Coordinates of C-alpha atoms and ligand atoms in Angstrom, one line a residue:
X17 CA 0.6 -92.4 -4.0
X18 CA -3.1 -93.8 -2.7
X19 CA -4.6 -90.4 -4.6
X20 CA -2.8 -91.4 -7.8
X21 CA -4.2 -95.2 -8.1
X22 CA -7.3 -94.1 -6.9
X23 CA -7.1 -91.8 -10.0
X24 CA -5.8 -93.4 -12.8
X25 CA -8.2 -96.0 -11.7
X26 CA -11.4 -93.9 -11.7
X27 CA -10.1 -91.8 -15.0
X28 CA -10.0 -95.1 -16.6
X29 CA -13.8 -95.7 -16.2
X30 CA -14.5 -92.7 -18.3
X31 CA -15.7 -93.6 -21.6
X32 CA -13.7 -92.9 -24.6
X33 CA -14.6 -90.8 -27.6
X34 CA -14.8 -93.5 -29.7
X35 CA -16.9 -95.4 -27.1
X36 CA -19.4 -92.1 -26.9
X37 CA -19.3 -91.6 -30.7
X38 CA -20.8 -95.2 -31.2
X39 CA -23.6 -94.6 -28.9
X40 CA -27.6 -94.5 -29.8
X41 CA -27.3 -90.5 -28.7
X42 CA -24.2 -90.2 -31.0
X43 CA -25.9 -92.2 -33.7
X44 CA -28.6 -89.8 -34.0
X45 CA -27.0 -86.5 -34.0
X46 CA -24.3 -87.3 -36.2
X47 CA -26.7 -86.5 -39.2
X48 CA -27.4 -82.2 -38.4
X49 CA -23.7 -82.0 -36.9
X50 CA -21.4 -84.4 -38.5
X51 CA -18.9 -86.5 -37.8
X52 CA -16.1 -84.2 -37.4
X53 CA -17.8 -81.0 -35.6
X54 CA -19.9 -83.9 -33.6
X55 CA -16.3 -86.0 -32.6
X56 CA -15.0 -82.1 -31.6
X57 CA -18.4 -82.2 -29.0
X58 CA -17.3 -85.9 -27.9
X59 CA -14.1 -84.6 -26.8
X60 CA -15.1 -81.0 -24.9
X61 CA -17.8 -83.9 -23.0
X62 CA -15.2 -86.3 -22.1
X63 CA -12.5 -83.4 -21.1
X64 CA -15.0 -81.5 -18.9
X65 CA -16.0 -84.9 -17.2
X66 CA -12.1 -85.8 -17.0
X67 CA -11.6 -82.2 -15.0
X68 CA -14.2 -82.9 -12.8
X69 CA -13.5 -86.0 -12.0
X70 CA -9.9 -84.8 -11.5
X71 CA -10.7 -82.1 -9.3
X72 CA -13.2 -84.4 -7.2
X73 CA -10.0 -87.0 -6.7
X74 CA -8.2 -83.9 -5.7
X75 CA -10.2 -82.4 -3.0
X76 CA -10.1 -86.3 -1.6
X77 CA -14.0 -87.4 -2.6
X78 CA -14.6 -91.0 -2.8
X79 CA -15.4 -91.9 -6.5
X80 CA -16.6 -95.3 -5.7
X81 CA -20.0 -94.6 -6.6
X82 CA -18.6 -94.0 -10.3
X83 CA -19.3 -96.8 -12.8
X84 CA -18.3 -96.8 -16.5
X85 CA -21.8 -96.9 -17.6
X86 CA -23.0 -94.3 -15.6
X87 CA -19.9 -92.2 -17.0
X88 CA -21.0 -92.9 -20.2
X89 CA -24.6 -91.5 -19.2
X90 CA -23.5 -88.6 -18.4
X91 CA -21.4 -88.1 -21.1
X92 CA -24.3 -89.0 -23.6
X93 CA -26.3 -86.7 -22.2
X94 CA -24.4 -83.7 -21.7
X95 CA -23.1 -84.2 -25.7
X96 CA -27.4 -84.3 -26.8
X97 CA -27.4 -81.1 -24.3
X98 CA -24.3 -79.4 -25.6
X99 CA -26.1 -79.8 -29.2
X100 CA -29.6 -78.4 -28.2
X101 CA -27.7 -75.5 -26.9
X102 CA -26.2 -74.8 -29.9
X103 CA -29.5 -75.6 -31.8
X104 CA -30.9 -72.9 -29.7
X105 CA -28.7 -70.3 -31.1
X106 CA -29.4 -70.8 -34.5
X107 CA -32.2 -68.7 -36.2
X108 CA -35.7 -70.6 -35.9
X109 CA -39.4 -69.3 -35.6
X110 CA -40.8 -67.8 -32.7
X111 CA -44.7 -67.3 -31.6
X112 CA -44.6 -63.3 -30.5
X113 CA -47.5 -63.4 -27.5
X114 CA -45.4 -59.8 -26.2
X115 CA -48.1 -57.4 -28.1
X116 CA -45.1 -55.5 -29.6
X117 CA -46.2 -55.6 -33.4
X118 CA -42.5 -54.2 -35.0
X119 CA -40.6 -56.2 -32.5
X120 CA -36.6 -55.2 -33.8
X121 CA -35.2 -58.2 -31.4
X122 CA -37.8 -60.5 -33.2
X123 CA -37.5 -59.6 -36.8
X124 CA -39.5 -56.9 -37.2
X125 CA -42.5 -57.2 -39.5
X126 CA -43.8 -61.0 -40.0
X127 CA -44.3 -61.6 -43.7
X128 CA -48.0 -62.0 -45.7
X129 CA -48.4 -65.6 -46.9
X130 CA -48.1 -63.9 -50.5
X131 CA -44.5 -62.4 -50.0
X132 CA -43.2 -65.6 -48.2
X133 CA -44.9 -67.5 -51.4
X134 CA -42.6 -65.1 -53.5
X135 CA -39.2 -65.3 -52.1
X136 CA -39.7 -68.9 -52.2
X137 CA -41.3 -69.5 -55.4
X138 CA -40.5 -66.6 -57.6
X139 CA -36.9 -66.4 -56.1
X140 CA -35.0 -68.9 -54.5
X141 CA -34.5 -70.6 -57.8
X142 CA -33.1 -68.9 -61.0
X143 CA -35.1 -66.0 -62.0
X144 CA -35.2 -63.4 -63.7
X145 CA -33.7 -60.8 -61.9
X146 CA -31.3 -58.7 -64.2
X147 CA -32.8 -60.4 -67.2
X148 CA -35.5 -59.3 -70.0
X149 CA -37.5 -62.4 -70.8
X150 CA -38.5 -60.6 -73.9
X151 CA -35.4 -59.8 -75.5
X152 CA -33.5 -62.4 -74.1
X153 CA -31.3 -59.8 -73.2
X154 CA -29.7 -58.3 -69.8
X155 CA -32.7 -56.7 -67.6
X156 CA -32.8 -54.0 -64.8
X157 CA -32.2 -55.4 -61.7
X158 CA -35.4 -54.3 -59.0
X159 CA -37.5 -52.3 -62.1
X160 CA -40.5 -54.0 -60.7
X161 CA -40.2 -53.3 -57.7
X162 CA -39.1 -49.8 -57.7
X163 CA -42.2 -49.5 -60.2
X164 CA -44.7 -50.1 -57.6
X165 CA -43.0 -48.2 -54.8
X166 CA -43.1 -45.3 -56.6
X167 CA -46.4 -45.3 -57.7
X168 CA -47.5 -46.2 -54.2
X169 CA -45.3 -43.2 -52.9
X170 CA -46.7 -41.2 -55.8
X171 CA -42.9 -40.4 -56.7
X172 CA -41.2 -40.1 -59.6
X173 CA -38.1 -42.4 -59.1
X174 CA -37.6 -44.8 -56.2
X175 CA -34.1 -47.0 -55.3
X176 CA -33.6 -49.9 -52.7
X177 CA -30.8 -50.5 -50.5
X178 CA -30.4 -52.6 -48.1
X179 CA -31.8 -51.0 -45.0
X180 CA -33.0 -47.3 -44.3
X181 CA -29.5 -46.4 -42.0
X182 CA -28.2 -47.6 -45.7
X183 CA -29.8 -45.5 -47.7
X184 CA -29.5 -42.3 -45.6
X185 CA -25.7 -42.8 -46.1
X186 CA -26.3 -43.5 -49.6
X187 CA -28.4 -40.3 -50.0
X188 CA -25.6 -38.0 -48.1
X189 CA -22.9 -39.4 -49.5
X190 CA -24.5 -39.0 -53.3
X191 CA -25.9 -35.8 -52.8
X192 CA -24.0 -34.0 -49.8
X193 CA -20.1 -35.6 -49.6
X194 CA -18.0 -32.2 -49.1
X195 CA -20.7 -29.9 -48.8
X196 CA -22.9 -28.9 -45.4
X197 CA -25.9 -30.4 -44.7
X198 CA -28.4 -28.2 -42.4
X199 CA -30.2 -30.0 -39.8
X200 CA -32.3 -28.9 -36.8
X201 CA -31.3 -29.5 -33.3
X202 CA -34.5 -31.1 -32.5
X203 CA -33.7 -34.0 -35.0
X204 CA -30.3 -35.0 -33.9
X205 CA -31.4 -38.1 -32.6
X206 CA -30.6 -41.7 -31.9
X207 CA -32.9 -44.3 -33.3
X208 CA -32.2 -47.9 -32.0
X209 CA -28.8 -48.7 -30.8
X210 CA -26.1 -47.4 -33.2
X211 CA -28.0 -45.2 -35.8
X212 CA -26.8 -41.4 -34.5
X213 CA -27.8 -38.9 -37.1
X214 CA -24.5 -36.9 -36.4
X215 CA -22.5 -39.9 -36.7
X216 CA -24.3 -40.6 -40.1
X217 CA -23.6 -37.5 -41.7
X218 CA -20.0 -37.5 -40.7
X219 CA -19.6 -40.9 -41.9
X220 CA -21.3 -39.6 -45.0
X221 CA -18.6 -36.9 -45.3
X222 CA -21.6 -34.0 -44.7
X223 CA -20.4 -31.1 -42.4
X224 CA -23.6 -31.2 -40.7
X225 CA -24.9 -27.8 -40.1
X226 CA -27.4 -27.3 -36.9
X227 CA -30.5 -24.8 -36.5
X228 CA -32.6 -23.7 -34.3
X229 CA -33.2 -25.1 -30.9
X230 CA -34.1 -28.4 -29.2
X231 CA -37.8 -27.9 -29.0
X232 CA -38.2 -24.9 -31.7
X233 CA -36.9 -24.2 -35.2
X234 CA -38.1 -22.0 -37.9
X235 CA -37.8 -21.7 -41.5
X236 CA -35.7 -18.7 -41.3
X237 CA -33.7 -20.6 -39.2
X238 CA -32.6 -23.3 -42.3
X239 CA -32.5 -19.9 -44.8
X240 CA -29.9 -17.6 -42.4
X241 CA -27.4 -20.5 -42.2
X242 CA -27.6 -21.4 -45.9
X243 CA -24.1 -20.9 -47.6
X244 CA -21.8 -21.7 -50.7
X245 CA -21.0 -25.1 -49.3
X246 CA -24.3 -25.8 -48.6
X247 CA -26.1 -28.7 -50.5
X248 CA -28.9 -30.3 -48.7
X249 CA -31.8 -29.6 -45.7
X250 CA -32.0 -32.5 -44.0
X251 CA -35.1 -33.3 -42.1
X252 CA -34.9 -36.4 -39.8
X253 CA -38.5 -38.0 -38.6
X254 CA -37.1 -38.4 -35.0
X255 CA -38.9 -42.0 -34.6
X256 CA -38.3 -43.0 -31.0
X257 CA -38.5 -39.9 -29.7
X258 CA -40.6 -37.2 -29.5
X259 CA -40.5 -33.7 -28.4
X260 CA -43.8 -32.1 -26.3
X261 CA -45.5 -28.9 -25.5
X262 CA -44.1 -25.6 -26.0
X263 CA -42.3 -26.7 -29.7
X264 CA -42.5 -25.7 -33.7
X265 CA -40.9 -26.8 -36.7
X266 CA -41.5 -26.0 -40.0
X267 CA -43.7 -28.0 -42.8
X268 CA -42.4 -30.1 -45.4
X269 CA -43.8 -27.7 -48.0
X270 CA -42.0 -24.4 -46.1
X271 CA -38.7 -26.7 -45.9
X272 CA -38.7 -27.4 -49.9
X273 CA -39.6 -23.6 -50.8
X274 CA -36.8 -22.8 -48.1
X275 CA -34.5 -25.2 -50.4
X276 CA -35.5 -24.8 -53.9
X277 CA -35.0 -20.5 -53.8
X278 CA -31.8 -21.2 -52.6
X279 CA -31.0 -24.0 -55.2
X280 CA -30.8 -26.8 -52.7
X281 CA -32.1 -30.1 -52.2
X282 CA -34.9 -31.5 -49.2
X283 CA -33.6 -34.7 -47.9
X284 CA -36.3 -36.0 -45.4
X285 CA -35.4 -39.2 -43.5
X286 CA -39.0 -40.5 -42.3
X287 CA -38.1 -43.7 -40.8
X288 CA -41.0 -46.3 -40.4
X289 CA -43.1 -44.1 -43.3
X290 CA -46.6 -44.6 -43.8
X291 CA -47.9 -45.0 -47.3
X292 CA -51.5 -44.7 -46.0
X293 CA -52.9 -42.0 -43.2
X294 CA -52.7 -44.0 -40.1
X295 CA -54.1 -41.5 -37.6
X296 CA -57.3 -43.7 -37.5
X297 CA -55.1 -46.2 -35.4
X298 CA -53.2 -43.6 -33.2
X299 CA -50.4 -43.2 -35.5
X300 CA -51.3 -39.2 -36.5
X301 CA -47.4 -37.7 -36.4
X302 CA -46.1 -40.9 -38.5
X303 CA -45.0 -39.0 -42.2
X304 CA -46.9 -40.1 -44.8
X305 CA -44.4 -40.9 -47.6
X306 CA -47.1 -39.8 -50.4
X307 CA -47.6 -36.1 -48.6
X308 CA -44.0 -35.9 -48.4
X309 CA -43.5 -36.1 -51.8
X310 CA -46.3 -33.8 -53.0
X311 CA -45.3 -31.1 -51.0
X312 CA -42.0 -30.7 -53.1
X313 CA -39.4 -33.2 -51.0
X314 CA -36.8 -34.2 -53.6
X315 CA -35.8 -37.5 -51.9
X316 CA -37.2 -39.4 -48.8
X317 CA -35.7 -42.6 -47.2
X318 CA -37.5 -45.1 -45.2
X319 CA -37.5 -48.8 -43.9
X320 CA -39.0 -51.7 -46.0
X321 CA -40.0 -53.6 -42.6
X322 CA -42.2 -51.1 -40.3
X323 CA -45.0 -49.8 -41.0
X324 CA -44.6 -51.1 -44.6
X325 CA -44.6 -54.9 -43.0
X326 CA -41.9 -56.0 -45.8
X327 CA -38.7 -57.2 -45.3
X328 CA -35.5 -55.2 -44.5
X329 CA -35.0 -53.0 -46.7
X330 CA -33.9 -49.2 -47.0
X331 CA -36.5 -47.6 -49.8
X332 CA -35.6 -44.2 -51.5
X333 CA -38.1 -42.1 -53.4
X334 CA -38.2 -39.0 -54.9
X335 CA -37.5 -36.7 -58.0
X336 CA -36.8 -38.8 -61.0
X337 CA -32.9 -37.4 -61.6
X338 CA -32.4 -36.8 -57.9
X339 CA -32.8 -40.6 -58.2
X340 CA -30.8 -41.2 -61.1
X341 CA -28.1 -39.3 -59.3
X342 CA -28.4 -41.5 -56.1
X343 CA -27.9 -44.8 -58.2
X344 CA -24.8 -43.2 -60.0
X345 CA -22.9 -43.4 -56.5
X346 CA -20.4 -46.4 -56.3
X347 CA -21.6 -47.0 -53.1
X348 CA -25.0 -48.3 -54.6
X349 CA -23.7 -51.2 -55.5
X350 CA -22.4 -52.2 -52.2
X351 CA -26.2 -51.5 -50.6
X352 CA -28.0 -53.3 -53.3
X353 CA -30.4 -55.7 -52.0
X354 CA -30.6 -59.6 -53.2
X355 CA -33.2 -61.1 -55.3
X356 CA -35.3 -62.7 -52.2
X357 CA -35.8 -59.1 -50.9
X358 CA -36.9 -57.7 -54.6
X359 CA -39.4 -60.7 -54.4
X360 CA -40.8 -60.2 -51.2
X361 CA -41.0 -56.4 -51.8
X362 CA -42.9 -56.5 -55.2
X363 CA -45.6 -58.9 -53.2
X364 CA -45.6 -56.3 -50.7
X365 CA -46.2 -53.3 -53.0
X366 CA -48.5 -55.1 -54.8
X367 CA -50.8 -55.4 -51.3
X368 CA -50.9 -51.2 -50.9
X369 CA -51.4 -51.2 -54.9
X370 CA -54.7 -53.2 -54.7
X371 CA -56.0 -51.5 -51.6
X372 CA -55.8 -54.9 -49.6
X373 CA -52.3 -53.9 -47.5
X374 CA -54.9 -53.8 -44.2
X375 CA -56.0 -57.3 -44.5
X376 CA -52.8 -59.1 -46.3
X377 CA -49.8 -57.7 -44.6
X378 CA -49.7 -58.8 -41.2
X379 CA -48.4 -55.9 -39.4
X380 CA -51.4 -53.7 -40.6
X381 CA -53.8 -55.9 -39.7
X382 CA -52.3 -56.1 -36.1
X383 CA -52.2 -52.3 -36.2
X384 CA -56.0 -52.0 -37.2
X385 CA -57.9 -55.0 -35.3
X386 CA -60.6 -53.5 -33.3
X387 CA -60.4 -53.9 -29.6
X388 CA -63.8 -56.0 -29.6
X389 CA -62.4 -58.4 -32.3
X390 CA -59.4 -59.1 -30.2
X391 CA -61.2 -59.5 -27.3
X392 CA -63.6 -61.7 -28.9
X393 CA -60.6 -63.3 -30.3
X394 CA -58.7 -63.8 -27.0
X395 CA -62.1 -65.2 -25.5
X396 CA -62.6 -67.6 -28.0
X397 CA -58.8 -68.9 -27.6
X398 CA -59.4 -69.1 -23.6
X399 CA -62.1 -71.6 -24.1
X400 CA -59.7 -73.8 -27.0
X401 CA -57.3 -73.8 -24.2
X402 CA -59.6 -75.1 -21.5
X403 CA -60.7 -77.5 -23.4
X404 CA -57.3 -78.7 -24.5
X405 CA -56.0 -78.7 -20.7
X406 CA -59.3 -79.2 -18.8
X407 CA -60.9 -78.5 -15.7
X408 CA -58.3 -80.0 -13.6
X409 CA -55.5 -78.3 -15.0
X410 CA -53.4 -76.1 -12.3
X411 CA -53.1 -73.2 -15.0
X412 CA -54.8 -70.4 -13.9
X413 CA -55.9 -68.3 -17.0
X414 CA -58.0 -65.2 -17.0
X415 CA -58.8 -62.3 -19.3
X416 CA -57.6 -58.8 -18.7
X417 CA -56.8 -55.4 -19.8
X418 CA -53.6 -53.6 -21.2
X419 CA -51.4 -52.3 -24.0
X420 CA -49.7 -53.4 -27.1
X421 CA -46.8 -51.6 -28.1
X422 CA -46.1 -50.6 -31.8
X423 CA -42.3 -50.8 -31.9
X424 CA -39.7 -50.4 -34.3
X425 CA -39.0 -46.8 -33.1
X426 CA -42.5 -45.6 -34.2
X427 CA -44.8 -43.8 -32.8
X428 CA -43.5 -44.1 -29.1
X429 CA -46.2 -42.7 -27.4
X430 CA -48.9 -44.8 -29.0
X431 CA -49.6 -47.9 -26.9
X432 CA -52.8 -49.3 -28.4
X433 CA -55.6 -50.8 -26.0
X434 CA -55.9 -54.5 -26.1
X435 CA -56.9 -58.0 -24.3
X436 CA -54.4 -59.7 -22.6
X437 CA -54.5 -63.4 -21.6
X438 CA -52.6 -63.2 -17.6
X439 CA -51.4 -66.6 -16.7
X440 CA -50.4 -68.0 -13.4
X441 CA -49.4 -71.3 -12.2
X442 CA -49.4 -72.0 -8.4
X443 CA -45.5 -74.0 -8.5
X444 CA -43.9 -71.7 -10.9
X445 CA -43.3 -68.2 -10.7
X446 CA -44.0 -65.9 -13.8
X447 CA -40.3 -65.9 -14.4
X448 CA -40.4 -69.3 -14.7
X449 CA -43.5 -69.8 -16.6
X450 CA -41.7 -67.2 -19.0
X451 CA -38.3 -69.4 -19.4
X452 CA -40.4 -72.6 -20.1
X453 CA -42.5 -70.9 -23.1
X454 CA -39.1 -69.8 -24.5
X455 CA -38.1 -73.1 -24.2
X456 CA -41.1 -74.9 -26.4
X457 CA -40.8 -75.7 -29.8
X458 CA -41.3 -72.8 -31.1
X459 CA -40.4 -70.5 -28.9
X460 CA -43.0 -68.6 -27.2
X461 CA -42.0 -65.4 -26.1
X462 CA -44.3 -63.4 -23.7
X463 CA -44.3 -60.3 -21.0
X464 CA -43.8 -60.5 -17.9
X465 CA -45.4 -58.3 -15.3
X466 CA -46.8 -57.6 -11.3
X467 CA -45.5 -61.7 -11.1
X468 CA -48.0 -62.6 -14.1
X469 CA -47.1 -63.6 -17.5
X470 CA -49.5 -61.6 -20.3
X471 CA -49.9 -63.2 -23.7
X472 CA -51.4 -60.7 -26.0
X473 CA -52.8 -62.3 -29.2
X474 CA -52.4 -59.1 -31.0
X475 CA -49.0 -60.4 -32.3
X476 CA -49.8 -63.9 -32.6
X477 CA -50.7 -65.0 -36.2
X478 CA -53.9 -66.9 -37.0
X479 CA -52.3 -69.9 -37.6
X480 CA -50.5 -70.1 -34.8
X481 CA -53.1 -70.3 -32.4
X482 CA -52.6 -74.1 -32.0
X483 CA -49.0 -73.7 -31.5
X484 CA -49.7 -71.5 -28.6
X485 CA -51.8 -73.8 -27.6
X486 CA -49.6 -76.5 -27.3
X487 CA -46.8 -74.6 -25.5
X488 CA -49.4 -73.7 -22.7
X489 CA -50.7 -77.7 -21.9
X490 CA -46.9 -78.3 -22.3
X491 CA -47.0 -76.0 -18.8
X492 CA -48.1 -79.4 -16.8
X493 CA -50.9 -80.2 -15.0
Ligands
PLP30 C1 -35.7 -47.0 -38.1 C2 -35.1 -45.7 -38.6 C3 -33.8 -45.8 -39.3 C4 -33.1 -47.0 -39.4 O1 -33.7 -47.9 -40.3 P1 -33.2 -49.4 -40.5 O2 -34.1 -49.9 -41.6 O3 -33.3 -50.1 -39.2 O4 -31.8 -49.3 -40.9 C5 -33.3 -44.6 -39.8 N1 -34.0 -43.4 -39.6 C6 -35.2 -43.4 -39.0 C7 -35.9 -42.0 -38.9 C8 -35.8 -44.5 -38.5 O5 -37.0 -44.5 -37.8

């Protein structure tokens, strides 16, 4: 029984959990985890090292070298690692040096300071959101903020839900449930990973009626399948996607006349909406929710954190009782949006109301920077950050040429020009390089490409410049 003794003898150098729990390590994270999830770390540290250490007996290693304190060592520090790792998961800022302005995997659109101000000031306390301070009396929940949306949109009525893959089931079910829907075959689409258009009307309870062909449909198209059952034309905006060369579909304004001879409805789904005419920046085919509107669509849905550079949130416009009729639906209630959102929103609006939504809301003013201010912008931040790491510093830095990427699902084949920042390091490979900005507090996170890592400032906000800064000294000499 050598292996045995030479065992229990070994196993009885491991620390304890009480022992670990009363180190300095311990000590310090015991405030953000607590003592009970913190003692449930202790133990998974100590039982892991106990396998180990069991296994190593096993397959006849020596475990002289072992001593209690350097057991304890180990234990301490794989407990503080088992805790960063689970800091890592939890939500925290990032710096976005990829270019890619509606980034979905990065929280879409970043806030304006104003909106941030609102949800935290106007918000997170008591406030007045179903309440009239006038009367004293129970208020509407969201008037504000449907007020400015649809004077923006130039609509009658507007509603919020909570995202726009929300309110296009909100607008079939309220409008369409047991009737068909027509739709072209050009707009079936799939926009991000689980929003299928078919799959959204049937789980609207629309029979979803299809026209035309892939690349061409025609008015007469939506007017020959038109039948008793019939309750809505359907138009989806097909984001991500886009269909080139020998194709046709019919306006807006043809659609509604199509609809309203025939005593229908014109649903049009636009997706990232513009409330301004964005062609100026490459964005031409984006709808523009206003135009919409005017030329006679009863309702149009689209999301509060593209091109509008909110917060998520699905936005409805249209005809004041097609409206009305939407908000009737019990489901409403189970899509309505919390007060953070209204406040954020209202700050939001406000920006397009004033004419300042290019330079307050952040993602507009990513959209429209010129390419000589962002070069002149990434210059400027070149020489910050040779001064900061010096001469001597192995970081090789120079200034190039490429493409930022718009994202969201709009406008796919829009990649504006810009001034990217290619990094190399002559001990770490771009992958590498990569992993360690991820890995600074906060996370940088960057492209990768031909072995060089490309920070594009397009995406990085003015104040966090010296962040970014930071994170690239933190690369070592
Ligand atoms: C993005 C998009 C959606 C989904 O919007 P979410 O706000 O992400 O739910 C729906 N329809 C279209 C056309 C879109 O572009």
């Amino acid at each position: 029984m050598e292996n045995g003794k030479e065992m229990s003898s070994a196993l009885r150098k491991l620390p304890g959990i009480d022992t670990l729990l009363q180190t300095e390590t311990a000590s310090r994270l015991i405030g953000p985890a607590g003592q009970q999830h913190l003692t449930g770390l202790a133990r998974l540290v100590t039982d892991s090292i106990r396998d180990e250490l069991t296994e190593a007996i096993k397959s006849g290693e020596s475990l002289d070298e072992y001593s209690s304190e350097n057991l304890l060592r180990e234990a301490e520090y794989r407990l503080k690692e088992a805790w960063r790792q689970e800091e890592r998961t939890s939500l925290q800022r990032v710096i976005n040096a990829s270019g890619v302005i509606i980034h979905t995997n990065l929280g879409r659109a970043p806030l304006s300071e104003e909106a941030r101000n609102a949800a935290v000031d106007k918000a997170s306390r008591y406030c007045n959101l179903e309440y009239n301070i006038d009367s004293g009396k129970r208020g509407k929940r969201g008037a504000r903020a449907e007020h400015l949306l649809a004077e923006i949109t130039g609509a009658e009525g507007a509603l919020i839900v909570n995202n726009c893959a929300a309110a296009c089931v909100l607008v079939l079910t309220a409008l369409a449930k047991g009737g068909e829907s027509i739709i072209s075959r050009g707009e079936l689409v799939e926009i991000g990973g689980d929003f299928r258009v078919p799959d959204v009307m049937e789980q609207s309870g629309t029979k979803l009626v299809e026209v035309g062909t892939t690349n061409k449909t025609k008015a007469s198209d939506y007017e020959r399948a038109i039948t008793e059952e019939t309750r809505l034309i359907t138009r989806v905006h097909p984001s991500n996607y886009r269909i080139v060369g020998f194709t046709a579909k019919p306006t807006v304004r043809d659609l509604a006349e199509v609809a309203h001879r025939n005593g229908l409805l014109l649903y049009e789904d636009a997706g990232s909406g513009a409330i301004t005419d964005m062609s100026e920046y490459g964005l031409a085919d984006e709808p523009i929710i206003g135009n919409s509107i005017k030329a006679g669509a009863d309702v149009v849905t689209f999301s509060g954190d593209k091109l509008i550079g909110g917060v998520q949130a699905g936005l409805i416009v249209g005809k004041g009782e097609v409206i009305a009729r939407i908000r009737k639906n019990p489901l409403y209630r189970a899509l309505r949006v919390s007060k953070l959102v209204y406040a954020i929103l209202e700050s939001t609006f406000e920006s397009f109301r004033r004419g300042n939504a290019y330079s307050e809301l952040p993602v507009l003013q990513m959209l429209s920077i010129s390419k000589r201010d962002l070069k002149e912008k990434t210059v400027a931040f070149s020489h910050r950050l040779r001064k900061r790491i010096g001469e001597n510093s192995q970081l090789i830095f120079e200034i190039g040429e490429g493409n930022s990427v718009v994202g969201g699902g709009s406008a796919p084949a829009v990649q504006p020009r810009t001034t990217l920042l290619a990094l190399k390091h002559p001990r770490l490979s771009a992958s590498e390089i990569a992993s360690k900005l991820r890995h600074s507090k906060p996370a940088v996170i960057c492209r990768v490409f031909d072995d060089r890592v490309a920070l594009d400032l397009r995406t990085v906000l003015p104040d966090e410049q010296d962040l970014l800064i930071n994170a690239l000294a933190g690369l070592g000499a």
